[in-house]
mmCIF file of C-alpha atoms in Angstrom:
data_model
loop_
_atom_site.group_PDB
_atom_site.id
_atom_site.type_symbol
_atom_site.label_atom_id
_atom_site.label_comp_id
_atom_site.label_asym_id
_atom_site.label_seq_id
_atom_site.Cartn_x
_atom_site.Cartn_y
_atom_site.Cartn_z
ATOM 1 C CA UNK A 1 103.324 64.156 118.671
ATOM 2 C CA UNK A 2 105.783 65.726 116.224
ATOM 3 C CA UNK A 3 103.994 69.084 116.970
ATOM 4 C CA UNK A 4 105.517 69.230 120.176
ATOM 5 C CA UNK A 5 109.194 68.704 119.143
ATOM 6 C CA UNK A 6 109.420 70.168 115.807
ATOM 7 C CA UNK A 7 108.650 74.243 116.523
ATOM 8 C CA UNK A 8 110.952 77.007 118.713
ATOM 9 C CA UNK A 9 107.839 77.971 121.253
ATOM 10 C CA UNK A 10 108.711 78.077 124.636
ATOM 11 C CA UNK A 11 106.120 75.469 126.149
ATOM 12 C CA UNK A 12 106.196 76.828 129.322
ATOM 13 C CA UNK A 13 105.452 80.755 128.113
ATOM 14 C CA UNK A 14 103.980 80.461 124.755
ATOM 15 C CA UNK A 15 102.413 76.881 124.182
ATOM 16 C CA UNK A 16 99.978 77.968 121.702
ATOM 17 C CA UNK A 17 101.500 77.134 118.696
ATOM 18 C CA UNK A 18 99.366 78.444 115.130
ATOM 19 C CA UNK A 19 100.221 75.511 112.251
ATOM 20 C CA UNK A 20 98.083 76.528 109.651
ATOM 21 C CA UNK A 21 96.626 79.894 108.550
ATOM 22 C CA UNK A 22 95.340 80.840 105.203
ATOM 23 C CA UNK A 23 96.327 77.479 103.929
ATOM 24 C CA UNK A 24 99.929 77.499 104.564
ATOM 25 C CA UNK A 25 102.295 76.910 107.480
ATOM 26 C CA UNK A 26 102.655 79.199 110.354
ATOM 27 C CA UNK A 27 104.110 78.052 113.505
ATOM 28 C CA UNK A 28 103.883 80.997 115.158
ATOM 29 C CA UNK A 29 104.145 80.792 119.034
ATOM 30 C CA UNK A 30 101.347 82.640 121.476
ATOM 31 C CA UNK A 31 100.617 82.521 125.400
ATOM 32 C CA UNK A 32 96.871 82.785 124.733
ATOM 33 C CA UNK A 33 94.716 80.084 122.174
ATOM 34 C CA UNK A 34 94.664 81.516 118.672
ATOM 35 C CA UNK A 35 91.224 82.475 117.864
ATOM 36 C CA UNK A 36 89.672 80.775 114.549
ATOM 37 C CA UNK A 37 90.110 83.892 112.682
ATOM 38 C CA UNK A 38 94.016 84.221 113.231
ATOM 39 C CA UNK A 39 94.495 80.410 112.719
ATOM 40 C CA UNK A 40 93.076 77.468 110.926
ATOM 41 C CA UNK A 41 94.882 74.901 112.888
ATOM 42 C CA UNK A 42 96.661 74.897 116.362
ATOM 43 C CA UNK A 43 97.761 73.171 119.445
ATOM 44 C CA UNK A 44 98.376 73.632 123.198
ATOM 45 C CA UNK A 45 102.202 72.457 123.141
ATOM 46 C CA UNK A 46 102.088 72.788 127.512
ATOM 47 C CA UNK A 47 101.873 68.829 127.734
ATOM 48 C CA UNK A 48 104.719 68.034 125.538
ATOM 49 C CA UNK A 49 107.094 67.659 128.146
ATOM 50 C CA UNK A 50 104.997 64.283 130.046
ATOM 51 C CA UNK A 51 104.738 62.762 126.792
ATOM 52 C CA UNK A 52 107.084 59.753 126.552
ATOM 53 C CA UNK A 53 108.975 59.262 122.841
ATOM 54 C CA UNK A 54 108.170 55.990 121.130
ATOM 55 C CA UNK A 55 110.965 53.449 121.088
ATOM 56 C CA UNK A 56 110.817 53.633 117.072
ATOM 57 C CA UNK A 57 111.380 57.019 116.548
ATOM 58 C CA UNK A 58 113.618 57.655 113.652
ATOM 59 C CA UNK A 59 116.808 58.754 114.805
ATOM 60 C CA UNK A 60 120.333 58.446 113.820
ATOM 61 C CA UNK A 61 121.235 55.910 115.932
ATOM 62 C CA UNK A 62 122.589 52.878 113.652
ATOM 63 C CA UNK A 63 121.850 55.055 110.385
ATOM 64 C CA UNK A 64 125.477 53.832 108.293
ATOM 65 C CA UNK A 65 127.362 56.921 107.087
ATOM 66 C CA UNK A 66 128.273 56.869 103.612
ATOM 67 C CA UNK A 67 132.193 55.915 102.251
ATOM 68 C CA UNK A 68 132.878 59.611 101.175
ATOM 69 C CA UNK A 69 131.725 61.061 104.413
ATOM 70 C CA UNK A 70 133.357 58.929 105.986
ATOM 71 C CA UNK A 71 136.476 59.773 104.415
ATOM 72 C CA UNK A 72 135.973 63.162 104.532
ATOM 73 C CA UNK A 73 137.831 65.442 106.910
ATOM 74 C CA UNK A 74 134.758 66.749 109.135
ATOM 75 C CA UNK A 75 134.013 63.646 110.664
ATOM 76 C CA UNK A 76 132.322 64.049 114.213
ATOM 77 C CA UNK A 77 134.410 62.382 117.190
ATOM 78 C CA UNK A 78 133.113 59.235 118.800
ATOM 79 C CA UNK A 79 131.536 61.268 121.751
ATOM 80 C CA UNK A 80 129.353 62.937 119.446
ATOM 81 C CA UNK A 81 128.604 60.664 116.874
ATOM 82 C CA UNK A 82 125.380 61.823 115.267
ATOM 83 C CA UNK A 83 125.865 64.125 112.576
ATOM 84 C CA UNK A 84 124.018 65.813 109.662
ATOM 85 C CA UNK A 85 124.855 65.028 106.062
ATOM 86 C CA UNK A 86 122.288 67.273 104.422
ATOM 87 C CA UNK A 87 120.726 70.961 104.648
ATOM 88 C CA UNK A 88 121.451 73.951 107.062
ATOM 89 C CA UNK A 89 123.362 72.049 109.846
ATOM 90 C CA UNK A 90 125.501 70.037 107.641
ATOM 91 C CA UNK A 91 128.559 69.256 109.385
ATOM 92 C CA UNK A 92 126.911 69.546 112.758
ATOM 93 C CA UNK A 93 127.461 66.945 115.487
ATOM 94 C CA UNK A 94 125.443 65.803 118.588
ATOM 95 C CA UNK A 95 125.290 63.434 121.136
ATOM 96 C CA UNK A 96 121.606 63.255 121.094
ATOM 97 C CA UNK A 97 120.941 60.549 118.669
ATOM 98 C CA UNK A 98 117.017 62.623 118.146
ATOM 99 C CA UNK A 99 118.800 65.924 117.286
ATOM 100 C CA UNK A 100 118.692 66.041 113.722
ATOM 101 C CA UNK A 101 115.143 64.194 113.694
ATOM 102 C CA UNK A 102 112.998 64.806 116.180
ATOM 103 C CA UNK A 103 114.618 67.911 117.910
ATOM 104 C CA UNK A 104 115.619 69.989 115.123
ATOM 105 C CA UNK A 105 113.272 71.903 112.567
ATOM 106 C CA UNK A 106 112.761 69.956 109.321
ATOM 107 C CA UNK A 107 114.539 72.597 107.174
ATOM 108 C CA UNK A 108 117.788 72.654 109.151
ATOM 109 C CA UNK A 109 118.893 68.791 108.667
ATOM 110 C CA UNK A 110 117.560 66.425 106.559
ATOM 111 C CA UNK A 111 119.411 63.505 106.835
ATOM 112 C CA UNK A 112 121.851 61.973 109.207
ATOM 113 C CA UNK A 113 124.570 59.262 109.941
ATOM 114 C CA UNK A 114 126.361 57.627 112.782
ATOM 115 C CA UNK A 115 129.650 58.359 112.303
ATOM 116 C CA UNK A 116 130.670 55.118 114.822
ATOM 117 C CA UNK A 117 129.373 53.514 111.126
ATOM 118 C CA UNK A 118 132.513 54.691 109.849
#
């Protein structure tokens, strides 16, 4: 499931999407299958878009923002109220209360608040 949120492909023109190869991560995108010999472990990503997200996904919906960020000066504004407290993105705001979880790459947020916590 996570597989289908948590790459860049485009699922319409590249779906393929290589995981594994040589024992490490790939994620790199194709329009045809990867072939054994190119990757170790991959997945047709064109089906992502019918699947329906579980109710308990983790999101940042509800997730109580911390005193200091709170009283910090880059607070995101109630119409955007989910925003990321740690890696890459930090700072960032979204409406989406998914974004930094489920939408976004692992490496570019890795935790968030609900700055309506505040």
């Amino acid at each position: 499931f996570e597989e289908c949120y948590n790459n860049d492909c485009n699922h319409e023109s590249a779906p393929f999407i290589c995981l594994f190869h040589n024992g490490g991560p790939h994620m790199g995108c194709s329009p045809v299958d990867w072939t054994p010999e190119s990757c170790d472990d991959s997945c047709d990503l064109s089906a992502c878009d019918d699947m329906v997200i579980p109710d308990d996904t983790d999101s940042c919906e509800g997730v109580v923002c911390e005193t200091e960020w709170c009283n910090g000066a880059q607070i995101c504004p109630t119409d955007v109220p989910y925003q990321c407290v740690d890696g890459s993105a930090r700072f960032g705001c979204s409406g989406d209360k998914l974004h930094w979880t489920l939408l976004t790459l692992d490496n570019v947020c890795f935790e968030c608040c609900d700055t309506t916590t505040c």
